[in-house]
mmCIF file of C-alpha atoms in Angstrom:
data_model
loop_
_atom_site.group_PDB
_atom_site.id
_atom_site.type_symbol
_atom_site.label_atom_id
_atom_site.label_comp_id
_atom_site.label_asym_id
_atom_site.label_seq_id
_atom_site.Cartn_x
_atom_site.Cartn_y
_atom_site.Cartn_z
ATOM 1 C CA MET A 116 -26.554 282.448 106.184
ATOM 2 C CA ALA A 117 -29.583 280.409 105.283
ATOM 3 C CA SER A 118 -31.342 283.337 103.817
ATOM 4 C CA LYS A 119 -28.518 284.079 101.349
ATOM 5 C CA SER A 120 -28.411 282.672 97.940
ATOM 6 C CA ALA A 121 -25.150 280.782 96.239
ATOM 7 C CA SER A 122 -24.540 284.098 94.325
ATOM 8 C CA GLU A 123 -24.787 286.408 97.550
ATOM 9 C CA ARG A 124 -22.336 283.875 99.587
ATOM 10 C CA LEU A 125 -19.961 283.996 96.560
ATOM 11 C CA GLY A 126 -20.129 287.681 96.379
ATOM 12 C CA LEU A 127 -18.813 288.000 100.265
ATOM 13 C CA ILE A 128 -16.249 285.409 99.679
ATOM 14 C CA ARG A 129 -14.760 287.419 96.449
ATOM 15 C CA GLU A 130 -15.298 290.748 98.112
ATOM 16 C CA ASN A 131 -11.973 293.011 97.748
ATOM 17 C CA LEU A 132 -9.896 289.755 96.818
ATOM 18 C CA ALA A 133 -6.831 290.442 94.489
ATOM 19 C CA GLU A 134 -7.012 286.993 93.099
ATOM 20 C CA THR A 135 -8.659 283.554 93.045
ATOM 21 C CA LEU A 136 -7.064 280.356 91.954
ATOM 22 C CA ASN A 137 -9.517 277.376 91.044
ATOM 23 C CA PRO A 138 -12.706 279.467 91.686
ATOM 24 C CA GLU A 139 -14.716 276.637 90.145
ATOM 25 C CA ILE A 140 -14.001 274.466 93.482
ATOM 26 C CA ILE A 141 -15.828 277.127 95.335
ATOM 27 C CA GLU A 142 -18.700 277.784 92.896
ATOM 28 C CA LYS A 143 -19.196 273.885 92.872
ATOM 29 C CA ILE A 144 -19.675 273.605 96.465
ATOM 30 C CA LEU A 145 -21.855 276.667 96.846
ATOM 31 C CA ASN A 146 -24.148 275.280 93.963
ATOM 32 C CA GLU A 147 -24.512 272.050 95.819
ATOM 33 C CA GLY A 148 -25.620 274.066 98.882
ATOM 34 C CA ARG A 149 -22.482 273.169 101.001
ATOM 35 C CA ASN A 150 -20.347 275.106 103.018
ATOM 36 C CA PRO A 151 -16.955 275.570 101.753
ATOM 37 C CA LYS A 152 -14.040 274.644 104.326
ATOM 38 C CA VAL A 153 -11.647 277.487 104.317
ATOM 39 C CA TYR A 154 -8.154 277.912 106.414
ATOM 40 C CA TRP A 155 -6.042 280.606 107.079
ATOM 41 C CA GLY A 156 -2.673 280.235 108.808
ATOM 42 C CA THR A 157 -0.642 282.582 110.839
ATOM 43 C CA ALA A 158 2.819 282.095 112.231
ATOM 44 C CA THR A 159 2.774 282.925 115.850
ATOM 45 C CA THR A 160 5.599 285.276 116.206
ATOM 46 C CA GLY A 161 5.225 289.073 116.554
ATOM 47 C CA ARG A 162 2.334 290.670 118.634
ATOM 48 C CA PRO A 163 -0.720 290.900 116.205
ATOM 49 C CA HIS A 164 -1.323 294.569 115.243
ATOM 50 C CA CYS A 165 -4.213 296.384 113.039
ATOM 51 C CA GLY A 166 -2.948 295.051 110.039
ATOM 52 C CA TYR A 167 -4.450 291.930 111.370
ATOM 53 C CA PHE A 168 -7.876 293.352 110.584
ATOM 54 C CA VAL A 169 -7.537 292.895 107.008
ATOM 55 C CA PRO A 170 -7.540 289.084 107.074
ATOM 56 C CA ALA A 171 -9.841 289.032 110.006
ATOM 57 C CA ILE A 172 -12.372 290.969 108.290
ATOM 58 C CA LYS A 173 -12.255 288.693 105.388
ATOM 59 C CA ILE A 174 -12.574 285.692 107.819
ATOM 60 C CA ALA A 175 -15.711 287.483 109.242
ATOM 61 C CA GLN A 176 -17.075 287.888 105.485
ATOM 62 C CA LEU A 177 -16.184 284.253 104.973
ATOM 63 C CA LEU A 178 -18.231 283.154 108.317
ATOM 64 C CA ALA A 179 -21.077 285.395 107.339
ATOM 65 C CA ALA A 180 -21.087 283.602 103.890
ATOM 66 C CA GLY A 181 -21.748 280.068 105.613
ATOM 67 C CA CYS A 182 -18.062 278.770 105.357
ATOM 68 C CA ASP A 183 -16.444 276.553 107.768
ATOM 69 C CA VAL A 184 -13.285 278.434 108.648
ATOM 70 C CA ILE A 185 -10.038 277.002 110.513
ATOM 71 C CA VAL A 186 -7.494 279.496 111.810
ATOM 72 C CA LEU A 187 -4.014 277.439 111.929
ATOM 73 C CA LEU A 188 -1.839 278.742 114.658
ATOM 74 C CA ALA A 189 1.330 277.581 113.092
ATOM 75 C CA ASP A 190 3.446 277.509 116.063
ATOM 76 C CA ILE A 191 5.934 275.271 114.363
ATOM 77 C CA HIS A 192 5.923 277.636 111.449
ATOM 78 C CA GLY A 193 6.720 280.236 113.586
ATOM 79 C CA PHE A 194 9.978 278.576 114.979
ATOM 80 C CA LEU A 195 10.918 277.376 111.351
ATOM 81 C CA ASP A 196 10.818 280.958 109.756
ATOM 82 C CA ASN A 197 14.518 282.089 110.810
ATOM 83 C CA LEU A 198 13.717 281.319 114.546
ATOM 84 C CA LYS A 199 11.710 284.479 114.855
ATOM 85 C CA ALA A 200 9.732 283.095 117.902
ATOM 86 C CA PRO A 201 11.920 281.245 120.742
ATOM 87 C CA LEU A 202 10.440 277.681 121.154
ATOM 88 C CA GLU A 203 9.714 278.429 124.683
ATOM 89 C CA LEU A 204 7.432 281.492 123.848
ATOM 90 C CA VAL A 205 5.585 279.987 120.896
ATOM 91 C CA ALA A 206 3.035 278.082 123.094
ATOM 92 C CA TYR A 207 2.084 281.421 124.956
ATOM 93 C CA ARG A 208 2.147 283.406 121.884
ATOM 94 C CA ALA A 209 -0.337 280.845 119.873
ATOM 95 C CA GLU A 210 -2.560 281.306 122.789
ATOM 96 C CA TYR A 211 -2.341 285.260 122.617
ATOM 97 C CA TYR A 212 -3.240 285.079 118.746
ATOM 98 C CA ARG A 213 -6.176 282.635 119.553
ATOM 99 C CA LEU A 214 -7.683 285.140 122.080
ATOM 100 C CA ILE A 215 -7.048 288.415 119.880
ATOM 101 C CA ILE A 216 -8.356 286.665 116.532
ATOM 102 C CA LYS A 217 -11.297 285.814 118.394
ATOM 103 C CA ALA A 218 -11.892 288.887 119.910
ATOM 104 C CA ILE A 219 -11.484 291.048 116.465
ATOM 105 C CA LEU A 220 -14.087 288.832 115.061
ATOM 106 C CA GLU A 221 -16.660 289.254 117.749
ATOM 107 C CA ALA A 222 -15.889 293.270 117.655
ATOM 108 C CA VAL A 223 -17.366 293.434 114.445
ATOM 109 C CA GLY A 224 -20.510 291.144 115.586
ATOM 110 C CA VAL A 225 -19.559 287.898 113.653
ATOM 111 C CA SER A 226 -20.560 284.798 114.968
ATOM 112 C CA THR A 227 -17.571 282.387 115.863
ATOM 113 C CA ASP A 228 -19.507 279.039 115.878
ATOM 114 C CA ARG A 229 -18.132 277.836 112.651
ATOM 115 C CA LEU A 230 -14.666 278.690 113.626
ATOM 116 C CA ARG A 231 -12.081 276.562 114.842
ATOM 117 C CA PHE A 232 -8.437 277.135 116.069
ATOM 118 C CA VAL A 233 -6.136 274.443 115.546
ATOM 119 C CA LEU A 234 -2.248 274.268 116.532
ATOM 120 C CA GLY A 235 0.126 273.094 113.817
ATOM 121 C CA SER A 236 1.845 271.256 116.546
ATOM 122 C CA GLU A 237 -1.555 269.064 117.258
ATOM 123 C CA TYR A 238 -0.795 267.140 113.870
ATOM 124 C CA GLN A 239 2.435 268.244 112.077
ATOM 125 C CA LYS A 240 4.448 265.782 114.484
ATOM 126 C CA SER A 241 2.402 262.881 113.689
ATOM 127 C CA ALA A 242 3.824 259.751 111.661
ATOM 128 C CA ALA A 243 1.848 260.298 108.596
ATOM 129 C CA TYR A 244 2.367 263.977 108.292
ATOM 130 C CA VAL A 245 6.239 263.707 108.819
ATOM 131 C CA MET A 246 6.419 260.805 106.227
ATOM 132 C CA ASP A 247 4.762 263.230 103.653
ATOM 133 C CA VAL A 248 7.191 265.863 104.656
ATOM 134 C CA TYR A 249 9.989 263.295 103.779
ATOM 135 C CA LYS A 250 8.361 262.414 100.486
ATOM 136 C CA LEU A 251 7.704 265.962 99.170
ATOM 137 C CA SER A 252 11.475 266.651 100.150
ATOM 138 C CA SER A 253 12.728 263.977 98.019
ATOM 139 C CA LEU A 254 10.284 265.314 94.984
ATOM 140 C CA ILE A 255 10.999 269.000 95.307
ATOM 141 C CA SER A 256 14.043 270.658 94.272
ATOM 142 C CA GLU A 257 15.918 273.337 96.547
ATOM 143 C CA HIS A 258 15.166 275.897 94.108
ATOM 144 C CA ASP A 259 11.522 275.283 93.685
ATOM 145 C CA ALA A 260 11.357 275.360 97.685
ATOM 146 C CA LYS A 261 13.169 278.612 97.764
ATOM 147 C CA ARG A 262 11.073 279.978 95.317
ATOM 148 C CA ALA A 263 7.798 278.858 96.799
ATOM 149 C CA GLY A 264 8.668 280.588 100.068
ATOM 150 C CA ALA A 265 10.617 283.776 98.572
ATOM 151 C CA GLU A 266 8.014 286.020 99.746
ATOM 152 C CA ILE A 267 6.994 284.538 103.138
ATOM 153 C CA VAL A 268 10.122 283.202 104.675
ATOM 154 C CA LYS A 269 13.070 285.644 105.574
ATOM 155 C CA GLN A 270 15.852 285.205 102.977
ATOM 156 C CA THR A 271 19.506 285.560 104.102
ATOM 157 C CA ASP A 272 23.005 284.416 103.318
ATOM 158 C CA ASN A 273 23.524 280.816 104.703
ATOM 159 C CA ALA A 274 20.186 280.631 105.700
ATOM 160 C CA PRO A 275 19.025 277.724 107.775
ATOM 161 C CA LEU A 276 17.392 274.531 106.039
ATOM 162 C CA SER A 277 14.268 275.355 108.291
ATOM 163 C CA GLY A 278 13.538 277.881 105.602
ATOM 164 C CA LEU A 279 13.025 275.248 102.922
ATOM 165 C CA LEU A 280 10.716 272.915 105.097
ATOM 166 C CA TYR A 281 8.475 275.873 105.894
ATOM 167 C CA PRO A 282 6.765 275.891 102.236
ATOM 168 C CA ILE A 283 6.415 272.270 102.382
ATOM 169 C CA LEU A 284 4.560 272.159 105.559
ATOM 170 C CA GLN A 285 1.943 274.749 104.463
ATOM 171 C CA VAL A 286 1.366 272.777 101.423
ATOM 172 C CA LEU A 287 0.449 269.616 103.225
ATOM 173 C CA ASP A 288 -1.506 271.659 105.775
ATOM 174 C CA GLU A 289 -4.085 271.826 103.170
ATOM 175 C CA GLN A 290 -4.433 268.183 102.970
ATOM 176 C CA TYR A 291 -4.157 267.361 106.786
ATOM 177 C CA LEU A 292 -6.652 269.942 107.541
ATOM 178 C CA ASP A 293 -9.015 268.593 105.173
ATOM 179 C CA VAL A 294 -10.121 271.927 103.615
ATOM 180 C CA ASP A 295 -11.354 273.253 100.197
ATOM 181 C CA VAL A 296 -9.777 276.589 100.194
ATOM 182 C CA GLN A 297 -6.791 278.161 101.596
ATOM 183 C CA PHE A 298 -6.838 282.040 102.138
ATOM 184 C CA GLY A 299 -3.822 284.327 102.407
ATOM 185 C CA GLY A 300 -2.425 287.356 101.058
ATOM 186 C CA LEU A 301 -1.328 287.867 97.553
ATOM 187 C CA ASP A 302 2.558 287.654 99.002
ATOM 188 C CA GLN A 303 1.637 283.791 99.270
ATOM 189 C CA ARG A 304 0.921 283.484 95.571
ATOM 190 C CA LYS A 305 3.968 281.790 94.746
ATOM 191 C CA LEU A 306 3.355 279.107 97.632
ATOM 192 C CA PHE A 307 -0.370 278.640 96.485
ATOM 193 C CA ILE A 308 1.040 277.929 92.714
ATOM 194 C CA ALA A 309 3.342 275.411 94.361
ATOM 195 C CA ALA A 310 0.518 273.782 96.387
ATOM 196 C CA LYS A 311 -1.362 273.166 93.308
ATOM 197 C CA GLU A 312 1.628 271.373 91.602
ATOM 198 C CA TRP A 313 3.000 269.655 94.579
ATOM 199 C CA LEU A 314 -0.165 267.890 96.178
ATOM 200 C CA PRO A 315 -0.857 266.001 93.175
ATOM 201 C CA LYS A 316 2.713 264.406 93.280
ATOM 202 C CA LEU A 317 1.390 262.460 96.462
ATOM 203 C CA GLY A 318 -2.058 261.738 95.011
ATOM 204 C CA TYR A 319 -3.833 264.474 96.848
ATOM 205 C CA ARG A 320 -6.474 266.746 95.230
ATOM 206 C CA GLU A 321 -6.002 270.301 94.300
ATOM 207 C CA ARG A 322 -7.400 273.223 96.383
ATOM 208 C CA ALA A 323 -8.779 276.584 95.622
ATOM 209 C CA HIS A 324 -6.807 279.672 96.871
ATOM 210 C CA ILE A 325 -8.240 283.281 97.771
ATOM 211 C CA MET A 326 -5.783 286.168 98.176
ATOM 212 C CA ASN A 327 -6.213 289.545 99.618
ATOM 213 C CA PRO A 328 -4.224 292.184 98.210
ATOM 214 C CA MET A 329 -1.169 293.680 99.963
ATOM 215 C CA VAL A 330 -2.608 296.752 101.857
ATOM 216 C CA PRO A 331 -0.070 299.470 102.676
ATOM 217 C CA GLY A 332 0.831 300.437 106.249
ATOM 218 C CA LEU A 333 0.253 304.016 107.840
ATOM 219 C CA HIS A 334 3.604 304.755 106.369
ATOM 220 C CA GLY A 335 3.150 303.421 102.774
ATOM 221 C CA GLY A 336 4.836 300.135 102.919
ATOM 222 C CA LYS A 337 3.893 296.763 104.455
ATOM 223 C CA MET A 338 2.640 297.168 108.184
ATOM 224 C CA SER A 339 5.302 295.376 110.383
ATOM 225 C CA SER A 340 5.212 294.088 113.858
ATOM 226 C CA SER A 341 9.036 295.128 114.150
ATOM 227 C CA ASP A 342 8.378 298.671 113.143
ATOM 228 C CA GLN A 343 6.789 300.514 115.845
ATOM 229 C CA ASP A 344 5.901 303.486 113.826
ATOM 230 C CA SER A 345 4.406 301.680 110.891
ATOM 231 C CA LYS A 346 1.714 299.851 113.081
ATOM 232 C CA ILE A 347 -1.117 300.329 115.711
ATOM 233 C CA ASP A 348 -1.147 297.561 118.426
ATOM 234 C CA LEU A 349 -4.397 296.133 118.942
ATOM 235 C CA LEU A 350 -4.190 297.125 122.385
ATOM 236 C CA ASP A 351 -2.809 300.454 121.914
ATOM 237 C CA ALA A 352 -4.692 303.226 124.030
ATOM 238 C CA PRO A 353 -6.935 305.629 122.084
ATOM 239 C CA GLU A 354 -4.633 308.676 122.373
ATOM 240 C CA VAL A 355 -1.854 306.366 121.060
ATOM 241 C CA VAL A 356 -4.103 305.247 118.426
ATOM 242 C CA THR A 357 -4.915 309.059 117.480
ATOM 243 C CA LYS A 358 -1.321 310.104 117.628
ATOM 244 C CA LYS A 359 -0.202 307.325 115.097
ATOM 245 C CA ILE A 360 -2.844 308.185 112.857
ATOM 246 C CA LYS A 361 -2.025 311.779 112.833
ATOM 247 C CA LYS A 362 1.584 310.746 111.948
ATOM 248 C CA ALA A 363 0.553 308.769 109.063
ATOM 249 C CA VAL A 364 1.652 309.526 105.536
ATOM 250 C CA ALA A 365 -1.327 310.484 103.552
ATOM 251 C CA ALA A 366 -0.319 313.203 100.848
ATOM 252 C CA PRO A 367 -3.030 315.318 99.670
ATOM 253 C CA THR A 368 -4.945 314.176 96.647
ATOM 254 C CA VAL A 369 -2.825 311.185 96.240
ATOM 255 C CA VAL A 370 -4.710 307.788 96.448
ATOM 256 C CA GLU A 371 -1.785 305.411 95.444
ATOM 257 C CA ASP A 372 -0.137 303.625 98.508
ATOM 258 C CA ASN A 373 -2.421 305.669 100.792
ATOM 259 C CA GLY A 374 -2.288 303.609 103.916
ATOM 260 C CA VAL A 375 -5.192 305.365 105.652
ATOM 261 C CA LEU A 376 -7.462 305.253 102.661
ATOM 262 C CA SER A 377 -6.586 301.583 102.367
ATOM 263 C CA PHE A 378 -7.395 300.995 105.900
ATOM 264 C CA VAL A 379 -10.980 302.262 105.263
ATOM 265 C CA GLU A 380 -11.489 300.293 102.147
ATOM 266 C CA PHE A 381 -10.333 296.852 103.481
ATOM 267 C CA VAL A 382 -11.349 297.167 107.485
ATOM 268 C CA LEU A 383 -13.656 299.985 108.187
ATOM 269 C CA LEU A 384 -16.186 299.946 105.446
ATOM 270 C CA PRO A 385 -16.527 296.057 105.421
ATOM 271 C CA ALA A 386 -16.514 296.220 109.262
ATOM 272 C CA SER A 387 -19.630 298.270 109.227
ATOM 273 C CA ALA A 388 -21.372 296.409 106.750
ATOM 274 C CA LEU A 389 -20.926 293.375 109.189
ATOM 275 C CA ARG A 390 -22.274 295.306 111.663
ATOM 276 C CA GLY A 391 -25.682 296.005 109.761
ATOM 277 C CA LYS A 392 -25.001 299.424 107.894
ATOM 278 C CA ARG A 393 -22.100 299.888 105.659
ATOM 279 C CA GLU A 394 -20.782 303.371 105.897
ATOM 280 C CA PHE A 395 -18.135 305.873 106.809
ATOM 281 C CA ILE A 396 -18.689 309.063 108.158
ATOM 282 C CA VAL A 397 -16.183 312.008 108.016
ATOM 283 C CA GLU A 398 -17.195 315.059 110.163
ATOM 284 C CA ARG A 399 -16.772 318.486 108.987
ATOM 285 C CA GLU A 400 -18.408 320.360 111.956
ATOM 286 C CA ARG A 401 -15.482 322.643 112.594
ATOM 287 C CA ASP A 402 -15.797 323.822 109.249
ATOM 288 C CA GLY A 403 -19.631 324.141 109.734
ATOM 289 C CA LEU A 404 -20.366 321.863 106.998
ATOM 290 C CA GLU A 405 -22.344 318.701 106.736
ATOM 291 C CA PRO A 406 -20.576 315.323 107.470
ATOM 292 C CA LEU A 407 -19.402 313.121 104.438
ATOM 293 C CA VAL A 408 -20.870 309.851 104.231
ATOM 294 C CA TYR A 409 -19.420 307.302 102.140
ATOM 295 C CA THR A 410 -20.933 303.845 101.341
ATOM 296 C CA ASP A 411 -18.032 302.851 98.619
ATOM 297 C CA ILE A 412 -14.456 303.430 98.241
ATOM 298 C CA ALA A 413 -14.853 304.775 94.934
ATOM 299 C CA GLN A 414 -16.309 308.008 95.891
ATOM 300 C CA MET A 415 -14.008 308.448 98.551
ATOM 301 C CA ASN A 416 -11.137 308.080 96.148
ATOM 302 C CA ASP A 417 -12.524 310.547 93.859
ATOM 303 C CA ASP A 418 -13.236 313.075 96.669
ATOM 304 C CA TYR A 419 -9.645 312.685 97.875
ATOM 305 C CA ARG A 420 -8.260 313.149 94.612
ATOM 306 C CA ASN A 421 -10.344 316.364 94.174
ATOM 307 C CA ASP A 422 -9.037 317.612 97.488
ATOM 308 C CA LYS A 423 -12.794 317.540 98.770
ATOM 309 C CA LEU A 424 -11.566 315.118 101.469
ATOM 310 C CA THR A 425 -8.509 316.055 102.896
ATOM 311 C CA PRO A 426 -6.018 314.474 105.171
ATOM 312 C CA GLN A 427 -6.852 317.107 107.764
ATOM 313 C CA ILE A 428 -10.414 315.695 108.339
ATOM 314 C CA LEU A 429 -9.902 312.062 106.989
ATOM 315 C CA LYS A 430 -7.315 311.111 109.952
ATOM 316 C CA PRO A 431 -9.475 312.074 112.914
ATOM 317 C CA ALA A 432 -12.429 310.282 111.202
ATOM 318 C CA VAL A 433 -10.310 307.137 110.758
ATOM 319 C CA ALA A 434 -8.799 307.384 114.287
ATOM 320 C CA ALA A 435 -12.316 307.687 115.810
ATOM 321 C CA ALA A 436 -13.603 304.668 113.621
ATOM 322 C CA LEU A 437 -10.809 302.625 114.755
ATOM 323 C CA ILE A 438 -11.056 303.700 118.457
ATOM 324 C CA LYS A 439 -14.520 302.439 118.445
ATOM 325 C CA LEU A 440 -13.732 299.084 116.578
ATOM 326 C CA LEU A 441 -10.993 298.533 119.183
ATOM 327 C CA ALA A 442 -13.273 299.366 122.272
ATOM 328 C CA PRO A 443 -14.963 295.838 122.665
ATOM 329 C CA ILE A 444 -11.354 294.078 122.248
ATOM 330 C CA HIS A 445 -9.936 296.551 125.040
ATOM 331 C CA ALA A 446 -12.897 295.603 127.061
ATOM 332 C CA ALA A 447 -12.464 291.721 126.607
ATOM 333 C CA PHE A 448 -8.687 292.212 127.505
ATOM 334 C CA GLU A 449 -9.381 294.151 130.808
ATOM 335 C CA ALA A 450 -11.945 291.476 131.912
ATOM 336 C CA SER A 451 -9.806 288.587 131.199
ATOM 337 C CA LYS A 452 -7.047 287.799 133.924
ATOM 338 C CA GLU A 453 -6.181 284.880 131.911
ATOM 339 C CA TRP A 454 -5.541 287.127 128.589
ATOM 340 C CA GLN A 455 -3.399 289.640 130.677
ATOM 341 C CA ASP A 456 -1.115 286.765 132.048
ATOM 342 C CA ILE A 457 -0.803 285.269 128.792
ATOM 343 C CA ASN A 458 0.374 288.580 127.279
ATOM 344 C CA LEU A 459 2.945 288.997 129.824
ATOM 345 C CA LYS A 460 4.336 285.379 129.285
ATOM 346 C CA ALA A 461 3.969 285.638 125.527
ATOM 347 C CA TYR A 462 5.612 289.156 125.152
ATOM 348 C CA PRO A 463 7.853 289.595 128.243
ATOM 349 C CA PRO A 464 8.983 293.161 128.551
ATOM 350 C CA PRO A 465 12.600 293.419 127.925
ATOM 351 C CA PRO A 466 14.771 293.221 131.014
ATOM 352 C CA LYS A 467 15.846 296.826 132.323
ATOM 353 C CA LYS A 468 19.603 298.001 131.562
ATOM 354 C CA GLU A 469 21.562 298.010 134.976
ATOM 355 C CA LYS A 470 22.891 301.668 135.011
ATOM 356 C CA LYS A 471 27.005 301.334 134.914
ATOM 357 C CA VAL A 472 28.789 303.442 137.555
ATOM 358 C CA LYS A 473 31.545 305.366 135.782
ATOM 359 C CA ASN A 474 34.823 304.924 137.561
ATOM 360 C CA LYS A 475 36.025 308.481 137.776
ATOM 361 C CA GLY A 476 39.633 307.498 138.933
ATOM 362 C CA THR A 477 41.437 309.152 141.648
ATOM 363 C CA ARG A 478 42.054 312.455 140.060
ATOM 364 C CA HIS A 479 38.323 314.073 140.028
ATOM 365 C CA PRO A 480 37.637 316.649 142.790
ATOM 366 C CA GLY A 481 36.823 315.308 146.064
ATOM 367 C CA ALA A 482 38.634 312.075 145.401
ATOM 368 C CA GLN A 483 41.280 312.969 147.800
ATOM 369 C CA ASN A 484 39.201 313.508 150.660
ATOM 370 C CA GLN A 485 37.366 310.382 150.018
ATOM 371 C CA THR A 486 40.519 308.306 149.908
ATOM 372 C CA GLN A 487 41.629 310.088 153.218
ATOM 373 C CA GLU A 488 38.485 309.324 155.212
ATOM 374 C CA THR A 489 39.210 306.485 157.518
ATOM 375 C CA VAL A 490 37.160 304.753 160.178
ATOM 376 C CA LEU A 491 39.347 304.271 163.365
ATOM 377 C CA PRO A 492 38.540 301.393 165.727
ATOM 378 C CA ILE A 493 37.510 302.065 169.113
ATOM 379 C CA ARG A 494 40.151 300.896 171.634
ATOM 380 C CA GLU A 495 39.362 299.540 174.971
ATOM 381 C CA GLY A 496 39.741 302.309 177.881
ATOM 382 C CA GLN A 497 39.026 305.012 175.403
#
């Protein structure tokens, strides 16, 4: 980090972002030679999948740019969001998230010395924090709270009150984590705008906000923990990864909403750069041709539009690169009895359904013989 100039550090921070709010805050800190303090929060609910590589790669870039990064394991948020995570599982899931996020970052070769994990429940139950929740609740309308959380809190008819508290907590996290920047996806833009407006109401300063674009999943839509076909679990076996990539939606010559190409752009290319050599290789050995070597997504998109790069050769290349990226994560999991135990506690397998024995009644064949069969007691003397 010491060898990087302020402009180089800013370039790493900005790479692949969709938008930045209050960028002057970041620029001022860098020009002063300081390390921006950044936080990213994740509600500890469903199992993290390969979509988590997208924010993790940005976190890795932030660390490489010399930022001090906090990963907020938002256990209370996870409970408040329409009760997605049962309270008794939240602690185990938070620990599972800590282990898997750290493994992702180590897989791309980035030092985690300036990375800190914080549980929301460590400070969100303090008297000062709770008092600020009350203060904001008295200043923010129901309409504004719903609007701020519209893209991130599940909207239902007759929703629980907890959904209105969710954005208030996330806004206050910026103050209580004492950061300069909050990082998230573009789906959190309304909440980030709310943070700019709400924090000054309590006399607190505005922060900068940096946003990743919404990257399509393997089926073109959002990669979801609840849709088994749309996501690849970080612990999926290589053959499962290959199978899921093979089934991914990637129409020939169509770049828009192409989850396979997007994964190269936002994960595989920047991951290779963090490991020392920015490139993505597509083998064409079976066609007797030289491999295609890409260092930027623009050339890949051009070749894909022109059908030089086809789904038939792109998908195996993506699968191979992803399997290589996942290998150290799998190795860390296999080597850690603690992680394996946490995995079972955080995401216990569903109970097996007992097979019901159908009552066939007395009219099916053989029933008569069964009813006539008796066991006679043995009498004395017989």
